[in-house]
Backbone as JSON Lines, residues from 0, in Angstrom:
{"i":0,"aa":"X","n":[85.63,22.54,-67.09],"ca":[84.29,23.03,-67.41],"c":[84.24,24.55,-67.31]}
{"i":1,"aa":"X","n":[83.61,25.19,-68.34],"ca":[83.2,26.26,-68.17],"c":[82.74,27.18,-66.74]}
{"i":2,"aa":"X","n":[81.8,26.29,-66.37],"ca":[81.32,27.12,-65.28],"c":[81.83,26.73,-63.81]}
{"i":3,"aa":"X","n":[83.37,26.77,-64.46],"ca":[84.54,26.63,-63.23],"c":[85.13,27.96,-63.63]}
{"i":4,"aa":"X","n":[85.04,28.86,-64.31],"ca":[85.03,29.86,-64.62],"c":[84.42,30.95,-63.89]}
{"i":5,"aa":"X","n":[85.35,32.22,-62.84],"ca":[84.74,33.13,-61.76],"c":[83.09,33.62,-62.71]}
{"i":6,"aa":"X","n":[82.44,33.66,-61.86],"ca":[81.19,34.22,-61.96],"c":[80.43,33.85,-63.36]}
{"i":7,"aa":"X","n":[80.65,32.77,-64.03],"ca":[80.46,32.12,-65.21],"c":[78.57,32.21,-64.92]}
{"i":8,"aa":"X","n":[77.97,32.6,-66.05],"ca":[76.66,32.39,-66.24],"c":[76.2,32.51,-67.64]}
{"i":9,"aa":"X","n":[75.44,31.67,-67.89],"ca":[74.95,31.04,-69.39],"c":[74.03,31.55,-69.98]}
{"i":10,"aa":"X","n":[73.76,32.5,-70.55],"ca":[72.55,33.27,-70.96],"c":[71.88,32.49,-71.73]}
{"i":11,"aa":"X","n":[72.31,32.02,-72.79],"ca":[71.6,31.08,-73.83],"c":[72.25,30.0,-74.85]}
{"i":12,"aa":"X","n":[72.44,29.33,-75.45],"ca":[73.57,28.39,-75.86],"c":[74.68,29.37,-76.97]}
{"i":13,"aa":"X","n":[74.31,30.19,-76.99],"ca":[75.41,31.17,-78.09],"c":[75.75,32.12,-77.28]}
{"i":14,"aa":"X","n":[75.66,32.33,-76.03],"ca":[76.07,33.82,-75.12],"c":[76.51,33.47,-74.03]}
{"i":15,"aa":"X","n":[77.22,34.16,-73.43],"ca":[77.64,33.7,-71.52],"c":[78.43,34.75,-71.12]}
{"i":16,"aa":"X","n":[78.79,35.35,-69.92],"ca":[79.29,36.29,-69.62],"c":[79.91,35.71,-68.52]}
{"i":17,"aa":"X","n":[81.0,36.52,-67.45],"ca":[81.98,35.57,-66.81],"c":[82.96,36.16,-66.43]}
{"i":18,"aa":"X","n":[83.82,36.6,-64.89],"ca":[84.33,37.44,-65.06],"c":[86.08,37.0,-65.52]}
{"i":19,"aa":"X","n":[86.59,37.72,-65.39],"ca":[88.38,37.09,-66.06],"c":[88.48,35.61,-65.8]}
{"i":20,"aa":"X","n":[88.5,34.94,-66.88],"ca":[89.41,33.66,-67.25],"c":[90.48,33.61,-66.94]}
{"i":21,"aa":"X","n":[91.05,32.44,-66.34],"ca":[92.2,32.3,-66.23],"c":[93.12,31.55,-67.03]}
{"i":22,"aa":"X","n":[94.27,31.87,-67.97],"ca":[95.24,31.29,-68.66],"c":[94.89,30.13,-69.31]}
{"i":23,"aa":"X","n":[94.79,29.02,-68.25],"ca":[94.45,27.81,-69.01],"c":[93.1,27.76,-69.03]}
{"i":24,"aa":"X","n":[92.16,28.57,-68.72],"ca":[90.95,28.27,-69.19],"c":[90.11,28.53,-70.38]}
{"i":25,"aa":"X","n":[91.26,29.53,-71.47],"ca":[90.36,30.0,-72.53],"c":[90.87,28.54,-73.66]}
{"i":26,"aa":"X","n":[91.19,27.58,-73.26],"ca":[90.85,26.09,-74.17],"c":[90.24,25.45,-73.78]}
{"i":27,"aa":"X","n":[89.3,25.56,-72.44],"ca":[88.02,25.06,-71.64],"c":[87.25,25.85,-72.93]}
{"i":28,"aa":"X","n":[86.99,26.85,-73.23],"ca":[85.82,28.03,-73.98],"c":[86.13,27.35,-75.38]}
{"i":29,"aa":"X","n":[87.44,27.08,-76.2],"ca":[87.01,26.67,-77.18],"c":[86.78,24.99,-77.46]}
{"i":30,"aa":"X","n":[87.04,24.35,-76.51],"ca":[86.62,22.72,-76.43],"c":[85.19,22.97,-76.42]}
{"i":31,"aa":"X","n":[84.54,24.42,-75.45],"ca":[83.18,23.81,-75.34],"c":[82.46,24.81,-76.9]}
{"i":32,"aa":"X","n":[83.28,24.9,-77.43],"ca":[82.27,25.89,-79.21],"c":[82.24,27.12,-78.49]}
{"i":33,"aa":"X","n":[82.86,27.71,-78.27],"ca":[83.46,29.59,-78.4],"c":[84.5,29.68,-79.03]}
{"i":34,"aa":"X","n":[84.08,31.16,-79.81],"ca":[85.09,31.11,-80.9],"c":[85.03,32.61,-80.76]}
{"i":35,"aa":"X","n":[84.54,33.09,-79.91],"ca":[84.69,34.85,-79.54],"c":[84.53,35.3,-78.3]}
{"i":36,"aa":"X","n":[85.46,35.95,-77.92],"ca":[85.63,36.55,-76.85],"c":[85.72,38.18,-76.8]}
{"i":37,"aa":"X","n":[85.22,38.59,-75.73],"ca":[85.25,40.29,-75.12],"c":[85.42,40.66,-73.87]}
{"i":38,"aa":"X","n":[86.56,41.13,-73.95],"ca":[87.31,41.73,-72.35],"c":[87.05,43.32,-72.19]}
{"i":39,"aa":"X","n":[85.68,43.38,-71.37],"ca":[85.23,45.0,-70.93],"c":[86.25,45.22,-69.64]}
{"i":40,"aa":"X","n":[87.2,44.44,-68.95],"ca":[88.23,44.83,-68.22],"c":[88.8,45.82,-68.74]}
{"i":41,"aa":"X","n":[89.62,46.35,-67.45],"ca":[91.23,47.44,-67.89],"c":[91.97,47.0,-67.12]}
{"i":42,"aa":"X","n":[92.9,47.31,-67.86],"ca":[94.66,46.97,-67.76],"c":[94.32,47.29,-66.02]}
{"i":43,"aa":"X","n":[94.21,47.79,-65.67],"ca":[94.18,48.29,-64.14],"c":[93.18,47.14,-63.5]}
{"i":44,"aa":"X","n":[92.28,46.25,-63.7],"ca":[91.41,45.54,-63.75],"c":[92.36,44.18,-62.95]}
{"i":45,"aa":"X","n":[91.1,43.77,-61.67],"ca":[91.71,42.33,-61.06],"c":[91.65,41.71,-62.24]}
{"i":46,"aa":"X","n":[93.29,40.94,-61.68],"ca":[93.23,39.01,-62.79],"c":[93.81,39.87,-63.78]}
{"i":47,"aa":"X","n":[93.89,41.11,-64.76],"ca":[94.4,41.53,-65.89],"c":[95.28,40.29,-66.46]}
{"i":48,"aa":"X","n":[95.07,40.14,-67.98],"ca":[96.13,39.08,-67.98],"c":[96.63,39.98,-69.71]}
{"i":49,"aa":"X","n":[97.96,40.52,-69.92],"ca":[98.52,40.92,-70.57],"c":[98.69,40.49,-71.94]}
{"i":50,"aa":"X","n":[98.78,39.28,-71.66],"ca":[98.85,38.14,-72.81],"c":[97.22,37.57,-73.2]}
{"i":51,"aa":"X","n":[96.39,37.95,-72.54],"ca":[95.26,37.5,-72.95],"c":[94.94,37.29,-74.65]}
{"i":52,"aa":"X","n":[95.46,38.02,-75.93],"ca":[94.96,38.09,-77.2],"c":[95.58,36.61,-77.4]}
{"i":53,"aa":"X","n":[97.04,36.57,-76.77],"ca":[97.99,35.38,-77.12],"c":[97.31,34.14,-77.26]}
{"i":54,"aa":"X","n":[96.88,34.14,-75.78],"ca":[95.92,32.82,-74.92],"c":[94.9,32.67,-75.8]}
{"i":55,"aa":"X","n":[93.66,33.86,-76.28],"ca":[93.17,33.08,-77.15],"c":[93.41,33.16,-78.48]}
{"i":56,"aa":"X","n":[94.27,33.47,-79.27],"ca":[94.76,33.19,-80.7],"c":[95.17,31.96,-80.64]}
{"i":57,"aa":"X","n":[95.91,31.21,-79.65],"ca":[96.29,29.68,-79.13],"c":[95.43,28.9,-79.46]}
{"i":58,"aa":"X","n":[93.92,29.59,-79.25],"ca":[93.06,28.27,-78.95],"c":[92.07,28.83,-80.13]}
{"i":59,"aa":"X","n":[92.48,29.61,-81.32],"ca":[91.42,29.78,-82.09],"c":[90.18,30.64,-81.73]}
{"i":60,"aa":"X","n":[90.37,31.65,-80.73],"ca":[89.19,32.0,-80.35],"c":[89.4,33.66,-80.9]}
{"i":61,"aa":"X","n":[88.74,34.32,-81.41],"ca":[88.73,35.72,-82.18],"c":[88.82,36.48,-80.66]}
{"i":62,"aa":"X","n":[89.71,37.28,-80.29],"ca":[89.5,38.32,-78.76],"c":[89.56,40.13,-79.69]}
{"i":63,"aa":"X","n":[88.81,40.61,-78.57],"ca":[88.01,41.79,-78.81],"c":[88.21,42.58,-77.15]}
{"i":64,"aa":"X","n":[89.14,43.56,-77.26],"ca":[89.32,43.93,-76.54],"c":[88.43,45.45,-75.95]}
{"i":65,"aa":"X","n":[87.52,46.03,-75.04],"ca":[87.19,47.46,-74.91],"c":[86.99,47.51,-74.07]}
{"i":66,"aa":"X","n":[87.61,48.41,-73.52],"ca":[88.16,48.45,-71.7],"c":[87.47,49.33,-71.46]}
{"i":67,"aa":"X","n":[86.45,49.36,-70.55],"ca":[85.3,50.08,-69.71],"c":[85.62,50.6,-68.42]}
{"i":68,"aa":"X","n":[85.77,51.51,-68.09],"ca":[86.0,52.33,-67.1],"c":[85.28,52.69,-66.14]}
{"i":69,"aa":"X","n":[85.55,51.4,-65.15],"ca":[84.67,51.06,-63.57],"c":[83.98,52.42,-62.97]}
{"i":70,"aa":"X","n":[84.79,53.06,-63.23],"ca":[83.49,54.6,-62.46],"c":[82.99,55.21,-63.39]}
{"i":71,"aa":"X","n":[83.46,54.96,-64.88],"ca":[82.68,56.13,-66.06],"c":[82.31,55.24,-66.9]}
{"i":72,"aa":"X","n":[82.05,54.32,-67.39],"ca":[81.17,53.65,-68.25],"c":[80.28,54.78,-69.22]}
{"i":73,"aa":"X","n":[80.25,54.85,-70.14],"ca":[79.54,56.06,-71.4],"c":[78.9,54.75,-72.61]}
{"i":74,"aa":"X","n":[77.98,55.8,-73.05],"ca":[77.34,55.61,-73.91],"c":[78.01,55.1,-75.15]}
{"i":75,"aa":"X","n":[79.05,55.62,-75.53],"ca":[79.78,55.24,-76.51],"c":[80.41,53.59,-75.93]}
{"i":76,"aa":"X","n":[80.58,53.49,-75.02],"ca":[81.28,51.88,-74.98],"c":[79.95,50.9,-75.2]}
{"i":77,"aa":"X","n":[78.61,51.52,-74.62],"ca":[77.89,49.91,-74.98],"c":[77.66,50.26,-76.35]}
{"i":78,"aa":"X","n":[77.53,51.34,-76.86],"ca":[77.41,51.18,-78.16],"c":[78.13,50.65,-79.18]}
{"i":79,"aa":"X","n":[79.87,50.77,-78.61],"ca":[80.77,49.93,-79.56],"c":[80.26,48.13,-79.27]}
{"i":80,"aa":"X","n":[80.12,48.21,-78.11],"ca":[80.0,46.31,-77.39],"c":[78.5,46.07,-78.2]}
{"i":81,"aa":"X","n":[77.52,46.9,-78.59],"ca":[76.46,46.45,-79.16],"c":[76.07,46.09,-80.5]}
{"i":82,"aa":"X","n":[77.16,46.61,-81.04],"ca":[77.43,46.37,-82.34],"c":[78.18,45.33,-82.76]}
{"i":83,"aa":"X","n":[79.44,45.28,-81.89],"ca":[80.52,44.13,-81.95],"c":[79.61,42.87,-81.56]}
{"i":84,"aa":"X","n":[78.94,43.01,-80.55],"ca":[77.91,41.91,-80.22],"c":[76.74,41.31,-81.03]}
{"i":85,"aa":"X","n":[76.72,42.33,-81.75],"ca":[75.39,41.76,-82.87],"c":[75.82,41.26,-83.99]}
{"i":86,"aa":"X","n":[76.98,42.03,-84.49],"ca":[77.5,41.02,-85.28],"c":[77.89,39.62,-85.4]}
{"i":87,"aa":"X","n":[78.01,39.03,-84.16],"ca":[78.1,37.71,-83.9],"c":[77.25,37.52,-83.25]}
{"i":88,"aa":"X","n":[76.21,37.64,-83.11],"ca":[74.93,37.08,-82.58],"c":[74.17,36.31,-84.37]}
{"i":89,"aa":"X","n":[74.29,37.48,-84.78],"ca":[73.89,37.44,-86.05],"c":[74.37,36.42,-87.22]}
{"i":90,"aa":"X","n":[75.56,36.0,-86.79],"ca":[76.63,34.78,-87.74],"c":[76.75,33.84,-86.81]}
{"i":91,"aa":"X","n":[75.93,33.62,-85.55],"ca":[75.77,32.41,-84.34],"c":[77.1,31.93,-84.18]}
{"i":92,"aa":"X","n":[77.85,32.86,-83.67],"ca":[79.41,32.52,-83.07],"c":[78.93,32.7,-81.43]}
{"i":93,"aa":"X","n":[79.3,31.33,-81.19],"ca":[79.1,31.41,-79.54],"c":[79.97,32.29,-79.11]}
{"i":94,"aa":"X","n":[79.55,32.9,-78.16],"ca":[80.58,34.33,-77.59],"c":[80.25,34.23,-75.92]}
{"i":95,"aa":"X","n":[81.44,34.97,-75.25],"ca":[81.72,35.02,-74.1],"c":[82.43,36.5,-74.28]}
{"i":96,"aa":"X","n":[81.48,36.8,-72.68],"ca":[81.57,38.38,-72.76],"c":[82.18,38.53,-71.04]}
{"i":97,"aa":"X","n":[83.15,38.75,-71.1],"ca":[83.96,39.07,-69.86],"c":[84.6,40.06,-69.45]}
{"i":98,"aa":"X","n":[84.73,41.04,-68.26],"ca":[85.6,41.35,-67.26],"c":[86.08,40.7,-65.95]}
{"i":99,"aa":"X","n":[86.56,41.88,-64.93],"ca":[87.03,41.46,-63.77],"c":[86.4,40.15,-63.46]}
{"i":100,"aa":"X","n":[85.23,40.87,-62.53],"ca":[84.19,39.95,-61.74],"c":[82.78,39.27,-62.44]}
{"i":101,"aa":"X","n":[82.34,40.22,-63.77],"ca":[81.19,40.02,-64.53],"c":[80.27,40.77,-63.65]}
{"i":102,"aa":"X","n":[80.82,42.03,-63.5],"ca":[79.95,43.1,-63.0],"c":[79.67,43.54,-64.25]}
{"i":103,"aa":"X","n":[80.41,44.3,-65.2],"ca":[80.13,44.96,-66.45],"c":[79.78,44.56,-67.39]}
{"i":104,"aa":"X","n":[80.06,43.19,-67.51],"ca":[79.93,41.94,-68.56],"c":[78.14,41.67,-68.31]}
{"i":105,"aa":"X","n":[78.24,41.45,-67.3],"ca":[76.63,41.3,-67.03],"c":[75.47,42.51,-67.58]}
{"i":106,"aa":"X","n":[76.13,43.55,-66.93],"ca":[74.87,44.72,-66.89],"c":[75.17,45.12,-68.53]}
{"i":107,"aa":"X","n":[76.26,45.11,-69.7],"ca":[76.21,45.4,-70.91],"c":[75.47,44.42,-71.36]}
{"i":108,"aa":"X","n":[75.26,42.9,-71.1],"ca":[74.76,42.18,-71.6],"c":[73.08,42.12,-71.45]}
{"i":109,"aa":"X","n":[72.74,42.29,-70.17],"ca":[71.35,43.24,-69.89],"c":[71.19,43.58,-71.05]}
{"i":110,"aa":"X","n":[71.59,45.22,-71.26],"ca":[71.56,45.96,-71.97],"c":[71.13,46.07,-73.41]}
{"i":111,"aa":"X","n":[72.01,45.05,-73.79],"ca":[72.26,44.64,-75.16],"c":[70.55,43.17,-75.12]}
{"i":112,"aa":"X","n":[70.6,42.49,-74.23],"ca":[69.44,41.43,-74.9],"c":[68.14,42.81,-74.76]}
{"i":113,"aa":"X","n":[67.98,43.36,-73.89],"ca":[66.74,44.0,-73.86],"c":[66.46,45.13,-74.58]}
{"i":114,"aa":"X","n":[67.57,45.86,-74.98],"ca":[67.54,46.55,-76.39],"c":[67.33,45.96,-77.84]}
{"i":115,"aa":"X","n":[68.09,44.84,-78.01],"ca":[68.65,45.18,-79.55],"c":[68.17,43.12,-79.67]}
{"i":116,"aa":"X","n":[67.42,43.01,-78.7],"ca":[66.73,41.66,-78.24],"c":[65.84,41.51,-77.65]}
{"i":117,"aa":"X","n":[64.73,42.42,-77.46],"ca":[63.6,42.76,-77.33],"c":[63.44,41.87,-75.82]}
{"i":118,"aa":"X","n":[64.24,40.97,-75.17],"ca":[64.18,40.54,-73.76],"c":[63.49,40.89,-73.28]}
{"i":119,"aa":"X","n":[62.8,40.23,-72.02],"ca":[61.52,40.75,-70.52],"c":[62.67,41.55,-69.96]}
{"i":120,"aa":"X","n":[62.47,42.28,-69.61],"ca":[63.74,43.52,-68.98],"c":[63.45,42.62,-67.3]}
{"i":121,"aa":"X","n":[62.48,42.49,-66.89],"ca":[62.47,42.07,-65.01],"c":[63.26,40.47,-65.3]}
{"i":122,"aa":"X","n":[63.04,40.04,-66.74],"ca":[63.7,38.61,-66.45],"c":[65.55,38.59,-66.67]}
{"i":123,"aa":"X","n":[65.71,39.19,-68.01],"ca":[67.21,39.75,-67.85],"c":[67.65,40.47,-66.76]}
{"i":124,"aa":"X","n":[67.15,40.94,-66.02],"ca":[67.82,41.53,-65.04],"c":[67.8,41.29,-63.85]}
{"i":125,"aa":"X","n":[66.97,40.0,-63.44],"ca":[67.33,39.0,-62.6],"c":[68.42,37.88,-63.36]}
{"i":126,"aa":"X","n":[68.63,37.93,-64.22],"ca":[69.74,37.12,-64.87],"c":[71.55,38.24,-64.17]}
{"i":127,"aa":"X","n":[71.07,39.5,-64.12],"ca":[72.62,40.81,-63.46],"c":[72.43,40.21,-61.84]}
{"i":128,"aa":"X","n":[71.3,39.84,-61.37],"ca":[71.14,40.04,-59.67],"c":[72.08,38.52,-59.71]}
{"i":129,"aa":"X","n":[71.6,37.41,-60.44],"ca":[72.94,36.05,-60.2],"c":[73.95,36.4,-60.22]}
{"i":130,"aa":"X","n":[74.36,37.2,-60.57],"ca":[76.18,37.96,-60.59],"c":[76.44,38.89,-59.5]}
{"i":131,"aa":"X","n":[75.37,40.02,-59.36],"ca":[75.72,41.28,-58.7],"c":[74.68,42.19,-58.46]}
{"i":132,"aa":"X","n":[74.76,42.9,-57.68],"ca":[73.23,43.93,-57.62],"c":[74.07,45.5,-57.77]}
{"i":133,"aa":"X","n":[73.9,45.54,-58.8],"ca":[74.27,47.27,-59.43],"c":[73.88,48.26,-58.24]}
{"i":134,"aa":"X","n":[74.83,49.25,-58.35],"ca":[74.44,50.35,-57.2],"c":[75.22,51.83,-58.16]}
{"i":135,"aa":"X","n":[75.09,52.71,-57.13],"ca":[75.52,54.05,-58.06],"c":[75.76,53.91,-59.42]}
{"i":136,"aa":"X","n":[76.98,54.4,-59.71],"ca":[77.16,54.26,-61.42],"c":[76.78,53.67,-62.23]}
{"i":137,"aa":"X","n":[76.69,52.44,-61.68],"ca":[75.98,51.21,-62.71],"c":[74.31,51.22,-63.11]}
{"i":138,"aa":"X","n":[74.02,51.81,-61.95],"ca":[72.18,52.11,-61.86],"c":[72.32,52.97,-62.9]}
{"i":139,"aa":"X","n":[72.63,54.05,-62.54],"ca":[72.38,55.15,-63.36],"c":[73.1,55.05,-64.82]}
{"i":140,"aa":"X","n":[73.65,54.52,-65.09],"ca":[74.23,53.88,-66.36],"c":[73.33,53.03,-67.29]}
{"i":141,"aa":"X","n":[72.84,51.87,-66.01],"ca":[71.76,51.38,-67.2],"c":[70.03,51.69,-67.04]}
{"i":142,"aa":"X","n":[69.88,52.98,-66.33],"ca":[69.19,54.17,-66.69],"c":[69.14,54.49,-67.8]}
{"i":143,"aa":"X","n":[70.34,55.36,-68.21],"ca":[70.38,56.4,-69.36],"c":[70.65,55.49,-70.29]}
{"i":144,"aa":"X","n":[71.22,54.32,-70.55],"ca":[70.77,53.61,-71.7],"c":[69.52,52.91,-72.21]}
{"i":145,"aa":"X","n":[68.94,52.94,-70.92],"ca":[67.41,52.12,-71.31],"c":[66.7,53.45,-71.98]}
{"i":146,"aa":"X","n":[67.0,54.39,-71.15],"ca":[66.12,56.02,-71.8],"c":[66.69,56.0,-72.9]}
{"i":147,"aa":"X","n":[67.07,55.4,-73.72],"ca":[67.85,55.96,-74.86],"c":[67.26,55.01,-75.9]}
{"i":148,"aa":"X","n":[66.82,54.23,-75.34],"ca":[66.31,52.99,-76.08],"c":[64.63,52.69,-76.0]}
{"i":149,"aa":"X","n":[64.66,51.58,-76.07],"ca":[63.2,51.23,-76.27],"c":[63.24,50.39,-75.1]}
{"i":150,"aa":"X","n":[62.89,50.62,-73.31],"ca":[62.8,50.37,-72.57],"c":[61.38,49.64,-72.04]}
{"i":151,"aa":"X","n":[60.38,50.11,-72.87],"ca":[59.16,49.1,-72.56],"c":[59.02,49.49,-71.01]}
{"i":152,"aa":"X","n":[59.52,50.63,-70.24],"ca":[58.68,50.81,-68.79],"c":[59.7,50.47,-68.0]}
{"i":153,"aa":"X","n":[60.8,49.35,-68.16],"ca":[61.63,48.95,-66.92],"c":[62.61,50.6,-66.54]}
{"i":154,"aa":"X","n":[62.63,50.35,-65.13],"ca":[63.84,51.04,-64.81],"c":[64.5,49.83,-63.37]}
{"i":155,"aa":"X","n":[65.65,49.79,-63.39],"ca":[66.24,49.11,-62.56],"c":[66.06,49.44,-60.91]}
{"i":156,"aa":"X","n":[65.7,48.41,-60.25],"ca":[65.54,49.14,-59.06],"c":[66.53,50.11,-58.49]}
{"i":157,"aa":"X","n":[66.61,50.88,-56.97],"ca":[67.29,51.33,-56.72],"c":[67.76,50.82,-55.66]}
């Protein structure tokens, strides 16, 4: 099952975020209808798995690699992940959005429903607190992307 999967959480029947899969689990993701995957890990990243494109080309699953950088996270990465993400939101390819722990996986995914998905920002983002409670970098990260956007008033606590 899926949500034998570290930090596995289900946003909606086409989305889920989750942190590194393990080997034999990306044919758990396409038994259950995923057919896209995104690793915001880095090579330097717990669990890294090298072969990861292998594992899921095995199982039919499209992988999308953009490695996010645990202390610098920029504007330009959710913007590549927001685009890559809408495009398959948009052609209803169930997708799974993963790093390490689903620290980053989470708060881009925030990001992305309450931007470019008009989301309750206090309800998505009690959907990041089931995973993790953002502190330094990450606060201020999804700060300056909400200011950048159409934030509707939320700012993340501190």
């Amino acid at each position: 099952m899926t949500d034998d999967i570290l930090n596995f959480f289900q946003i909606d029947h086409g989305l889920a975020c989750a942190g590194q899969p393990k080997a034999e689990e990306f044919q758990l993701l396409a038994d259950e209808g995923y057919r896209a995957v995104i690793n915001l890990a880095t090579e330097a990243s717990t669990g890294h798995l090298p072969d990861e494109p292998a594992l899921c080309a095995a199982c039919s699953l499209e992988f999308t690699w953009l490695p996010v950088a645990w202390d610098a996270p920029t504007p330009a990465d959710f913007q590549a992940f927001a685009q890559w993400l809408a495009a398959r939101r948009k052609r209803e390819v169930k997708t799974l959005v993963h790093c390490a722990k689903n620290w980053r996986a989470s708060l881009f995914v925030f990001l992305f429903r309450v931007l470019e998905e008009q989301a309750d920002p206090a309800r998505a983002w009690e959907d990041v607190l089931e995973v993790w409670e953002p502190d330094g970098v990450w606060l201020e990260f999804a700060r300056t992307i909400l200011a950048s956007g159409t934030d509707r008033g939320f700012v993340p606590p501190v």
